[in-house]
Every structure is written in C-alpha cells, then in structure tokens.
Short mmCIF file of C-alpha atoms in Angstrom, two decimals:
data_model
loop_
_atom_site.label_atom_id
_atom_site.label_comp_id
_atom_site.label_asym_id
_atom_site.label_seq_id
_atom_site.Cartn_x
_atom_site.Cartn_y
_atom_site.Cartn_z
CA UNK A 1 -20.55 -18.68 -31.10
CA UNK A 2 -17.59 -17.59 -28.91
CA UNK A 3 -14.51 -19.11 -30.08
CA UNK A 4 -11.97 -17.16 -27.89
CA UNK A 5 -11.52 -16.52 -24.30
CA UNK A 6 -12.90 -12.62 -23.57
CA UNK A 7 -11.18 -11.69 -20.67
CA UNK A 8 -13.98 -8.60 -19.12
CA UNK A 9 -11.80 -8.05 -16.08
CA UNK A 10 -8.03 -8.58 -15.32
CA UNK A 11 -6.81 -6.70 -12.97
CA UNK A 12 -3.51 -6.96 -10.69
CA UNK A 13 -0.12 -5.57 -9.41
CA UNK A 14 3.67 -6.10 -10.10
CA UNK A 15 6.75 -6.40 -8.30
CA UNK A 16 9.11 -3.37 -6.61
CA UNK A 17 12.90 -2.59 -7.61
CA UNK A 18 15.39 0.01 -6.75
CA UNK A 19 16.94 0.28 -9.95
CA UNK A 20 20.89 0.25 -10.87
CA UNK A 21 23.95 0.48 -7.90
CA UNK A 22 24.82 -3.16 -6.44
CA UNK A 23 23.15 -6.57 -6.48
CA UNK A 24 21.38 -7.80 -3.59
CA UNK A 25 19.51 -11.09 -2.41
CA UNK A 26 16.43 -12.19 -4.92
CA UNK A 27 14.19 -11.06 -1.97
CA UNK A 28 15.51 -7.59 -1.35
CA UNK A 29 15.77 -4.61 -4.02
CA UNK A 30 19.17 -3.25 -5.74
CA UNK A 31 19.74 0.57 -5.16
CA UNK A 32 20.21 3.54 -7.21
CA UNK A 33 21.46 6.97 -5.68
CA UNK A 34 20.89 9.00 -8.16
CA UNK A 35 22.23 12.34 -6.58
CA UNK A 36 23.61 13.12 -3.07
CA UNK A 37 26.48 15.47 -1.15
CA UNK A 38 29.23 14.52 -0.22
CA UNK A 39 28.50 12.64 3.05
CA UNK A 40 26.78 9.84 1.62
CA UNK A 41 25.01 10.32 4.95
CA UNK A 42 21.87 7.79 3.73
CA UNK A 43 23.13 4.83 2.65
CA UNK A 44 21.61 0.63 2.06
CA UNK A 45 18.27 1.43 1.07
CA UNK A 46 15.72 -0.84 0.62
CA UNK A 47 12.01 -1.62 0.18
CA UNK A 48 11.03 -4.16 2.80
CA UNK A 49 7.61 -4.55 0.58
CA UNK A 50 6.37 -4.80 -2.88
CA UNK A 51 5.73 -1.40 -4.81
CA UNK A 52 3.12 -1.37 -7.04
CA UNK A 53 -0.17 0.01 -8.37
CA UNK A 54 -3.21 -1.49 -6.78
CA UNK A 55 -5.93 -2.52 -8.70
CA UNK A 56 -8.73 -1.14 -6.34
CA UNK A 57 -7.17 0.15 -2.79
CA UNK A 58 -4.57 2.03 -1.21
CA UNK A 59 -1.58 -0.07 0.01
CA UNK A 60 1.56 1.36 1.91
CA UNK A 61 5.10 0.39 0.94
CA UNK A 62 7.41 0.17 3.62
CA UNK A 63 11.37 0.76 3.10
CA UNK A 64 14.57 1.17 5.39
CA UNK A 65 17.56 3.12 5.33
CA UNK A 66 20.76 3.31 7.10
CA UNK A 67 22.37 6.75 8.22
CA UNK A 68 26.02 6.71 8.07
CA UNK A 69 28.40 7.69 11.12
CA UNK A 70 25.12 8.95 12.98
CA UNK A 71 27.10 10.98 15.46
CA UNK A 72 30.11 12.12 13.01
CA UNK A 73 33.62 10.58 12.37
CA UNK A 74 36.19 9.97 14.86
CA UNK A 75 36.33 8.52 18.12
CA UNK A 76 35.28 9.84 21.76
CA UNK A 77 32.56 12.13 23.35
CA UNK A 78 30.39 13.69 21.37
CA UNK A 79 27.52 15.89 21.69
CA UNK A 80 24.11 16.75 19.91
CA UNK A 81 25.78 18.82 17.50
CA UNK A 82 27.75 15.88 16.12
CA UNK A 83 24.82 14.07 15.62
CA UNK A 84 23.18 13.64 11.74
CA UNK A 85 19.94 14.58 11.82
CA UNK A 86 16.86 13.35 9.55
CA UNK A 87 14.88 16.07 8.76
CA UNK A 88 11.96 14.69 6.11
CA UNK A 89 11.03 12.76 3.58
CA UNK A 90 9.03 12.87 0.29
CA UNK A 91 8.67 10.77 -2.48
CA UNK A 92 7.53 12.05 -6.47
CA UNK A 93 5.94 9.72 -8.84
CA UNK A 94 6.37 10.68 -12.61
CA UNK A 95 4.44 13.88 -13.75
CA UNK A 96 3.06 14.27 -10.50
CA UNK A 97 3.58 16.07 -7.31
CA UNK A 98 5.43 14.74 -4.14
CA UNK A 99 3.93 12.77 -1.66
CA UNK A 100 4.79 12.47 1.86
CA UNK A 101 6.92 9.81 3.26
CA UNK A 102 6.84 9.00 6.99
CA UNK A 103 10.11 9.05 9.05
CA UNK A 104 10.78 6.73 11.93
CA UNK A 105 14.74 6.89 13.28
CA UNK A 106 16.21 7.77 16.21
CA UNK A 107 20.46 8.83 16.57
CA UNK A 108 22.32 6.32 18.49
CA UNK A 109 23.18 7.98 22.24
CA UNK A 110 26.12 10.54 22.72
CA UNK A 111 29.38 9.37 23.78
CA UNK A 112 30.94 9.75 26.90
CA UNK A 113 34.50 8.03 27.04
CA UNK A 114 36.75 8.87 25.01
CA UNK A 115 38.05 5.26 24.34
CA UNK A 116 34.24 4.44 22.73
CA UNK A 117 34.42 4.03 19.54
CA UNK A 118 31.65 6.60 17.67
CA UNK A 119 29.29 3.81 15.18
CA UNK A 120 29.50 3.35 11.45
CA UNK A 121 25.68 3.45 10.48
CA UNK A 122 22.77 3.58 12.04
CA UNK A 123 19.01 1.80 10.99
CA UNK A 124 15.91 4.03 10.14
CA UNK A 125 12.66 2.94 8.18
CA UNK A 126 9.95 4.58 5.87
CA UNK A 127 6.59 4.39 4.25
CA UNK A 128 4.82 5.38 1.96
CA UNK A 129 1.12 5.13 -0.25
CA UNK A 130 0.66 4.37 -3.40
CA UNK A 131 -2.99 4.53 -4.59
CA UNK A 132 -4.86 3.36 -7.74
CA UNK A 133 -4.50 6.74 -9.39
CA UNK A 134 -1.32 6.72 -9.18
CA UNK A 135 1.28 6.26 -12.33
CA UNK A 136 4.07 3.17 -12.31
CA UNK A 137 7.92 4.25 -13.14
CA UNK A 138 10.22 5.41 -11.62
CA UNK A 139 9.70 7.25 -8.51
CA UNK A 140 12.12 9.90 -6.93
CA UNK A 141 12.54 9.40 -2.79
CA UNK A 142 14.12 11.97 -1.50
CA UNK A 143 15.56 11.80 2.28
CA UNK A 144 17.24 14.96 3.27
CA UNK A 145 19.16 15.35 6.72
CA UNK A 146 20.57 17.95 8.44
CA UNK A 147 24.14 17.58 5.76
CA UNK A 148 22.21 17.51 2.70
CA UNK A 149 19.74 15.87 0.62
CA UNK A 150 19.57 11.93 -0.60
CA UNK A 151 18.13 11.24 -3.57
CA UNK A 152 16.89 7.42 -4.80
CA UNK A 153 14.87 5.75 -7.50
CA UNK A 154 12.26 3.39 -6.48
CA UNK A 155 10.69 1.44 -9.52
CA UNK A 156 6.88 1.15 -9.05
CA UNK A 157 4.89 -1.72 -11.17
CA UNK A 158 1.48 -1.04 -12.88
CA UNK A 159 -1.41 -3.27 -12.58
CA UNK A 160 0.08 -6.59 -13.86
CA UNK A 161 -1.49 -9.91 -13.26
CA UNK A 162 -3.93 -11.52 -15.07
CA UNK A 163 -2.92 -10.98 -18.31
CA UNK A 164 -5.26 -14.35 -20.67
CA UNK A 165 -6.99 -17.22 -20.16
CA UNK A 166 -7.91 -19.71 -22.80
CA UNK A 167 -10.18 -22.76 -22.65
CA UNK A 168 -9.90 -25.56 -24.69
CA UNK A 169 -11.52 -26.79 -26.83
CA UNK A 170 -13.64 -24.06 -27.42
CA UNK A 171 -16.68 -24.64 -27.77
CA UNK A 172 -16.39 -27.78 -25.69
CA UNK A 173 -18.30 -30.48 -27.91
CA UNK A 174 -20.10 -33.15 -25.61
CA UNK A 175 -20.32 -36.70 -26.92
CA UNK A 176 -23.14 -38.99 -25.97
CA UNK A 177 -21.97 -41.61 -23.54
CA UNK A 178 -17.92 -39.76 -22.62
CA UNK A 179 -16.28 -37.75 -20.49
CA UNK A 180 -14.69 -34.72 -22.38
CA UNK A 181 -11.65 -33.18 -21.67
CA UNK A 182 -11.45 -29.27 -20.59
CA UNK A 183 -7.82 -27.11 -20.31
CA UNK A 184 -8.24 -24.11 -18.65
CA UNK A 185 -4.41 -21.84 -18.89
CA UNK A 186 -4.41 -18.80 -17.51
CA UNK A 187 -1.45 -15.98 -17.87
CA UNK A 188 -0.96 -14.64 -14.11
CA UNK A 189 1.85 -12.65 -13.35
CA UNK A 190 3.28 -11.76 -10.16
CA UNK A 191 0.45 -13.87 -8.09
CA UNK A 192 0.02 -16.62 -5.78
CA UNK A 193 -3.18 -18.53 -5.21
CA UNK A 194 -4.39 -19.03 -8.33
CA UNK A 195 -7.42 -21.30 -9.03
CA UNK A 196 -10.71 -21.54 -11.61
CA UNK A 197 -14.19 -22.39 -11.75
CA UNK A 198 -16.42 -22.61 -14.50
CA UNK A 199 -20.51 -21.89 -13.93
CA UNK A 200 -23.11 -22.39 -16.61
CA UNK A 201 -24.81 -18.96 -17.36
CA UNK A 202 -28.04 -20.42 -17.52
CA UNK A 203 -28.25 -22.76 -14.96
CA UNK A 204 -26.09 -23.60 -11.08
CA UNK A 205 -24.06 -26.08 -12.61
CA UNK A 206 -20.64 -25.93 -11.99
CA UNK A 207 -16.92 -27.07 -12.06
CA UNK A 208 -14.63 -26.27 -9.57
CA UNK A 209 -10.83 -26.64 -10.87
CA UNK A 210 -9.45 -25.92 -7.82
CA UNK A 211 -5.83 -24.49 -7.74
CA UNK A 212 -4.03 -23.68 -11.23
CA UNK A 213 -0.44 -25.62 -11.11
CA UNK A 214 2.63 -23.15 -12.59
CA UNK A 215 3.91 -24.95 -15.93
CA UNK A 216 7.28 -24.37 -16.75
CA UNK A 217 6.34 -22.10 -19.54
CA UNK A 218 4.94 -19.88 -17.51
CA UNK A 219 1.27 -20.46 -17.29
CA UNK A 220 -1.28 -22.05 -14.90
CA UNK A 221 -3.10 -24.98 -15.81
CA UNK A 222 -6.11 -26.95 -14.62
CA UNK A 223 -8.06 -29.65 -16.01
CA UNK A 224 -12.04 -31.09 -15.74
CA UNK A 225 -14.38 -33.12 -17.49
CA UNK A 226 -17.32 -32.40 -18.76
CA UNK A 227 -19.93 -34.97 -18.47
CA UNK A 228 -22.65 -35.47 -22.13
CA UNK A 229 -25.47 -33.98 -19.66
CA UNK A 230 -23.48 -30.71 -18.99
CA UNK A 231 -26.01 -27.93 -19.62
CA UNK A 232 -25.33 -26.51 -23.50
CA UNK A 233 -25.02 -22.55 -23.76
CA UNK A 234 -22.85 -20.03 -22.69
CA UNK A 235 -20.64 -20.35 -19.42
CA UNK A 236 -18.43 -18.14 -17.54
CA UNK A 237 -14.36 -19.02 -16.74
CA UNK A 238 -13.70 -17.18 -13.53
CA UNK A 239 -9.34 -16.94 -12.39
CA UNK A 240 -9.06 -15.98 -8.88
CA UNK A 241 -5.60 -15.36 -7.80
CA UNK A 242 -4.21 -13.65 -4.76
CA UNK A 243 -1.26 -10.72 -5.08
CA UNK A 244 0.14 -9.13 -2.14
CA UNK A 245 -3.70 -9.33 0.43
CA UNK A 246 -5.37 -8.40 -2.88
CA UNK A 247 -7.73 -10.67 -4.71
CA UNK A 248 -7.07 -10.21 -8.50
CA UNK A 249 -10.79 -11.14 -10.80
CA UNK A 250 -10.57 -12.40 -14.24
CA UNK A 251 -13.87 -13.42 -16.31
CA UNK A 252 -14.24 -14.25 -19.85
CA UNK A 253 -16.93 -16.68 -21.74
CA UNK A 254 -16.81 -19.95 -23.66
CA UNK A 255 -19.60 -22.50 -25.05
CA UNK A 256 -21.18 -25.73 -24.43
CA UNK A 257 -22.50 -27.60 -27.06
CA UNK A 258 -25.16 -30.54 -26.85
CA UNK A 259 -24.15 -34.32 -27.64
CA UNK A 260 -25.36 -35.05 -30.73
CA UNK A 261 -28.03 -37.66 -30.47
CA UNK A 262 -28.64 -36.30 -26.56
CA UNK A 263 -27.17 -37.09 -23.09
CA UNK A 264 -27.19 -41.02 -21.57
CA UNK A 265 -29.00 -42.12 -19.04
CA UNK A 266 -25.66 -42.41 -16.94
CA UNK A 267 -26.13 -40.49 -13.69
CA UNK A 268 -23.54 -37.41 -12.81
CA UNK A 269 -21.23 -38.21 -10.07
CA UNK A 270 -19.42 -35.29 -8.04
CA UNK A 271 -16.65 -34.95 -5.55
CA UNK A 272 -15.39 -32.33 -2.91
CA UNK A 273 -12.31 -32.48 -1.30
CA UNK A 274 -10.93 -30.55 2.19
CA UNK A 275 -6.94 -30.13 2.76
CA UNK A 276 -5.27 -28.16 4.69
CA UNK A 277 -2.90 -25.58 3.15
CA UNK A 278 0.03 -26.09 5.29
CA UNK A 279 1.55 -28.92 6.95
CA UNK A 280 4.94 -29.97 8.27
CA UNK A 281 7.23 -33.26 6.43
CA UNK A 282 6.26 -36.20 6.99
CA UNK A 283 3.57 -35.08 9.25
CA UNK A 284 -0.17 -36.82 9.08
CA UNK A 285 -2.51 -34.22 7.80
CA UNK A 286 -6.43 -35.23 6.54
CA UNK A 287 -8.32 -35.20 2.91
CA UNK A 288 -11.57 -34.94 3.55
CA UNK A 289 -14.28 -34.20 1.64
CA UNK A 290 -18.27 -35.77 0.25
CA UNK A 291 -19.43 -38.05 -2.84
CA UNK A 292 -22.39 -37.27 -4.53
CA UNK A 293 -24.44 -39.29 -7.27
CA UNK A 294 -26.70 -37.16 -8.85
CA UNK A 295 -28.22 -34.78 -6.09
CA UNK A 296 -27.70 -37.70 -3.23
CA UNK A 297 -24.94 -38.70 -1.12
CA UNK A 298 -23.01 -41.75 -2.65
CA UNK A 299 -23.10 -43.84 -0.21
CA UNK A 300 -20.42 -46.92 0.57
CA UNK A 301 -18.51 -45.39 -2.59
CA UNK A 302 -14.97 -45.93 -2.68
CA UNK A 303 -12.86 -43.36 -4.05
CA UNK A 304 -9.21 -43.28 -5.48
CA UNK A 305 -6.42 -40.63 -3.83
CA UNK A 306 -4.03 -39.18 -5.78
CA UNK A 307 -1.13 -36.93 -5.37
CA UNK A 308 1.54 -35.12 -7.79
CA UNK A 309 4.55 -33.83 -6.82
CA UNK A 310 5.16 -30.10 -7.34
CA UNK A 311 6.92 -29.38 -10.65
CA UNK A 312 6.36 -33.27 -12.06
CA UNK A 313 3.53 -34.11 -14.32
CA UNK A 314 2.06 -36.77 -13.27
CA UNK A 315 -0.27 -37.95 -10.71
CA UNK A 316 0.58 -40.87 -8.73
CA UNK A 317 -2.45 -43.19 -6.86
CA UNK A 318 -2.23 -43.20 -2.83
CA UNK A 319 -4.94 -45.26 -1.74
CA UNK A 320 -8.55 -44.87 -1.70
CA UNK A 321 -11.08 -44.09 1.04
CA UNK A 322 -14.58 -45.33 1.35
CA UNK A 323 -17.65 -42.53 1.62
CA UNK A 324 -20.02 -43.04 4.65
CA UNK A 325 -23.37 -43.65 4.25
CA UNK A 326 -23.78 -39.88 4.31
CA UNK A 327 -21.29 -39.71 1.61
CA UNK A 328 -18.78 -38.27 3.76
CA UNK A 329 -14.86 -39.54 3.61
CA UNK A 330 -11.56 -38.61 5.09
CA UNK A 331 -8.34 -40.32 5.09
CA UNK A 332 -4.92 -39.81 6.77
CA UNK A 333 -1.65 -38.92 4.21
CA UNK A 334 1.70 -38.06 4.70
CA UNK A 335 4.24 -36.30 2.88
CA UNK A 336 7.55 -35.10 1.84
CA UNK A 337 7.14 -32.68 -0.76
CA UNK A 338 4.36 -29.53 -1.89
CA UNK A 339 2.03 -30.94 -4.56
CA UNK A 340 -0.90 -31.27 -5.76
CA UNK A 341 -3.98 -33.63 -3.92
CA UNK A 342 -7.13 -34.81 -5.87
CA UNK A 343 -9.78 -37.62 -5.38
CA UNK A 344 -11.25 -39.39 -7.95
CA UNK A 345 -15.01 -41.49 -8.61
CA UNK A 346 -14.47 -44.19 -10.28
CA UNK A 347 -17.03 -44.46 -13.09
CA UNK A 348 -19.05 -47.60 -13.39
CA UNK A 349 -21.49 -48.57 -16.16
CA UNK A 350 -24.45 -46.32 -14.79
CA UNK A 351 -22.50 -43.41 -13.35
CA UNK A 352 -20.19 -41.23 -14.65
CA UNK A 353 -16.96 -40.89 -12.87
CA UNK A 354 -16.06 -37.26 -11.71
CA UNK A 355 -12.64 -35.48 -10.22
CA UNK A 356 -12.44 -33.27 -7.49
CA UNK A 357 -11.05 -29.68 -7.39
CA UNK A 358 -7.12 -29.56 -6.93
CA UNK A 359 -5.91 -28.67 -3.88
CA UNK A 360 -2.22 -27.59 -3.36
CA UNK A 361 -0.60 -28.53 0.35
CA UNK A 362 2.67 -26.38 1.14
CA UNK A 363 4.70 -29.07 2.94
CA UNK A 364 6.95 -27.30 5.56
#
C-alpha cells in the first residue's frame, strides 16, 4: 500500500537575474558589471526574457544593451571614426566553454552641424541559447566594442518547478452511501497553468480537478470527491503546469480502497464545464458545459453555479442553469474580478451529486 505521493517525473525551469549593481522594476533584471575599461561604453543591460535550463528543448534568451555616447563626447560633426563600434559577443556558462551571442545594433548617423548635439546612449539587443545540457549559475556575457571589453553576470536557473504533490487522505477510504473528500497540493515553482487529474490505473475512470488555485503558503490546491463506487486499486495523480511555452509533467501514485460492506445502488453523476480564459470587466462571457447520470445525458437537470474570487476562500452560489434534454447547459455571467468558476449536481436520494473541474477566468 502506497502511503506517500511518488513523484516519477518533475521537471521545470526557474526565473533569470542579473545579479548585484542597482534595483530595477519586479519585471526587469538588476545588473552586475563585473569588469570593464574605462568608457563604460555598454551600459543598462537587461534580459528582456527568462533564463533558465529547459527541461527538454532549446530556448533562446533575449537581452538589450545600451552603448554609451555612440559617436564620442562633445558636440558637432563627427565622422565614422568617432563612432563606438560593437564588435562581438559571447557568453560562458560555468565550467564550460563560450557560446555565441548574436549582435543586432546599429550607431546613430554622423553629425553634420555643429550646433547638434552628439547622443548620450544608444539601444542594441542580444540573444542567446541555453540548452538542456547546459549548467545553471552564473554566466559571464561578455560584449566587447571597438574601446574595450564589457563584462556582465547573467544568473541562469536550473530545472525548478514541480517540486511535490501530496494527496490526501492517502489511501482514500470510500464509505458506503458518501461522498469522500480528496486534497490534491502540489509544490510548483515558477509556473502558470497549473491543474490535476486523477485516472484509475485499472480502469478509464477519472477526475478532472481542473486548475490548482495558489494558497498563500505557497502551494496549489484542488479538491474532488470520490463517489463509494470509485474503482479500488492503484491510481495515478498527474500536475500539468505551463512555464515559459513549456509544459512541465509530474506523476506519482496513490490508492483506492473499497467501501466496506460495497458500493450503493446510487447512480454516479458527472459534470463538464467550458469557460473562456480571458474576458474583459463586467463583460458577459458563457459557462457551458454537459450533465451526465451514469453513462447518459441528465436530462432537465438543474445545476448550481458557483464562483470564488481570486485569493478568497470561499465559493459563492450564482445561479443555476438547467441541462437540455441532451444534457447540454450554458449560462451567461458577468464579472469584476479573476476567480475561480465551478458547477455543481445537486445530489438527490438515487444519484450522487458530482463537481465539475475548476476553471480559472482572467478578468481584464
């Protein structure tokens, strides 16, 4: 009997910094030059993406630059020779040799009056690869120009991400005739996206959390109920989450165990529910979605909306809909705030009652 989540697979990525020198927005990177001439001819970079180790592909890290008084101090004319060239690039990750960085940057136009004033700074950009192979640390970039050489230090994450899961209880303990209560928490760092499902090994039964809310400690949590005819045995926990375009895995196993006494006679209802990931305040977006009862469409069956406010705990009732005879239902909502959407079947005395899979709506 398994008594602890196994995680087989986590796998993800981190978050890039240019360490030490002065403090920039949350969104940006702080900067570092570690060693450079006199001219201080490269100055304000910064990484305009995350660095990091991929878990499974190549990704390219973008950064910019400015070059200061492009076409030399002073004011007036100048000519070519004023002008600061940028000769190349290469960046070195720890114990390892350098790798090529791409230049793009182009010196401002020479001056031709003399009461033009020459510019401060001009912009340039950069990029880079970072591969699966590759080490986290710190990095040396190295921009040199036609005054000298620029040194920087980029800080490159490992593979963070999925770091645990737990489910609990485990092993989940079905009791003839009640719902049972399932936590799935999951450790994620550095993610967006994340949701669960759980899937009976032996069987196609399934439970589809949806998408994992962020606790204020720190962890994602979903809840489900497991009905007393859930199949008994082993079943898998699968956390999806998204980092950066890549799709982080993370699998581990948990158990099942029969009612005592065996399952009712109640029949298994089941709920999916459609919403759109993105709509604008106050703005009329649909919930859509189809009610099942047992292997059939429930038809006429009227289900209960709820919503919960990002960052609150509590889910507050919104209305209900009524299923089709098809078992198909939609209804119009409105909002203010991001949060979290779920429908509910009501149990009654010969089916069990059933939530759907969470759905977060970004409200814009």
């Amino acid at each position: 009997m398994k008594k602890r989540m196994r995680l087989l697979l986590a796998t993800a990525t981190g978050v890039a910094v240019l360490v030490g020198g002065a403090s920039l927005s949350s969104a940006s990177a702080s900067v570092s030059q570690a060693a450079y001439v006199a001219a201080d001819d490269i100055t304000n970079v910064s990484m305009s993406g995350s660095a990091y180790v991929p878990a499974d592909k190549e990704i390219e890290v973008g950064f910019t630059f400015a070059v200061a008084n492009p076409l030399g101090t002073g004011d007036g004319p100048t000519t070519d020779a004023d002008k600061v060239a940028v000769t190349s690039a290469d960046i070195t990750p720890p114990g390892k040799s350098a790798k090529a960085v791409s230049l793009t940057y182009t010196a401002p136009a020479n001056l031709t009056d003399a009461t033009q004033k020459r510019p401060a700074s001009a912009s340039g950009s950069g990029k880079f690869t970072i591969t699966k192979d590759d080490p986290s640390g710190d990095w040396t970039l190295k921009i040199v120009t036609s005054r000298g050489t620029n040194s920087f230090t980029v800080k490159v994450a490992g593979k963070q991400g999925i770091t645990g899961a737990s489910v609990n209880p485990n092993p989940v303990n079905l009791v003839k005739g009640q719902e049972v209560k399932v936590t799935v928490q999951a450790a994620v760092k550095d993610a967006s996206l994340v949701s669960a499902k759980m899937t009976s090994d032996t069987t196609s039964e399934y439970y589809d959390l949806g998408s994992l809310e962020l606790g204020t400690d720190g962890y994602y949590t979903g809840t489900v109920y497991f009905t007393d005819d859930s199949a008994p045995g082993e079943w898998t926990l699968e956390i999806s989450a998204n980092r950066g375009g890549e799709t982080l895995k993370g699998v581990g196993a948990f158990t099942v165990n029969a009612p005592s006494g065996g399952a009712s006679k109640k029949a298994k209802s089941k709920v999916t529910l459609g919403a759109p990931a993105k709509s604008k305040v106050s703005k009329a977006f649909k919930l859509y979605g189809k009610v099942y009862r047992g292997s059939k469409a429930y038809s006429g069956k009227i289900v209960e909306v709820y919503f919960k406010k990002k960052g609150t705990t509590k889910y507050k009732f919104m209305g209900f809909a009524k299923a089709s005879s098809t078992g198909k239902y939609s209804k119009a909502v409105k909002q203010r705030y991001d949060g979290y959407w779920r429908v509910k079947v009501p149990a009654t005395s010969k089916t069990y009652g059933s939530w759907s899979s969470q759905k977060f709506v970004d409200v814009k």
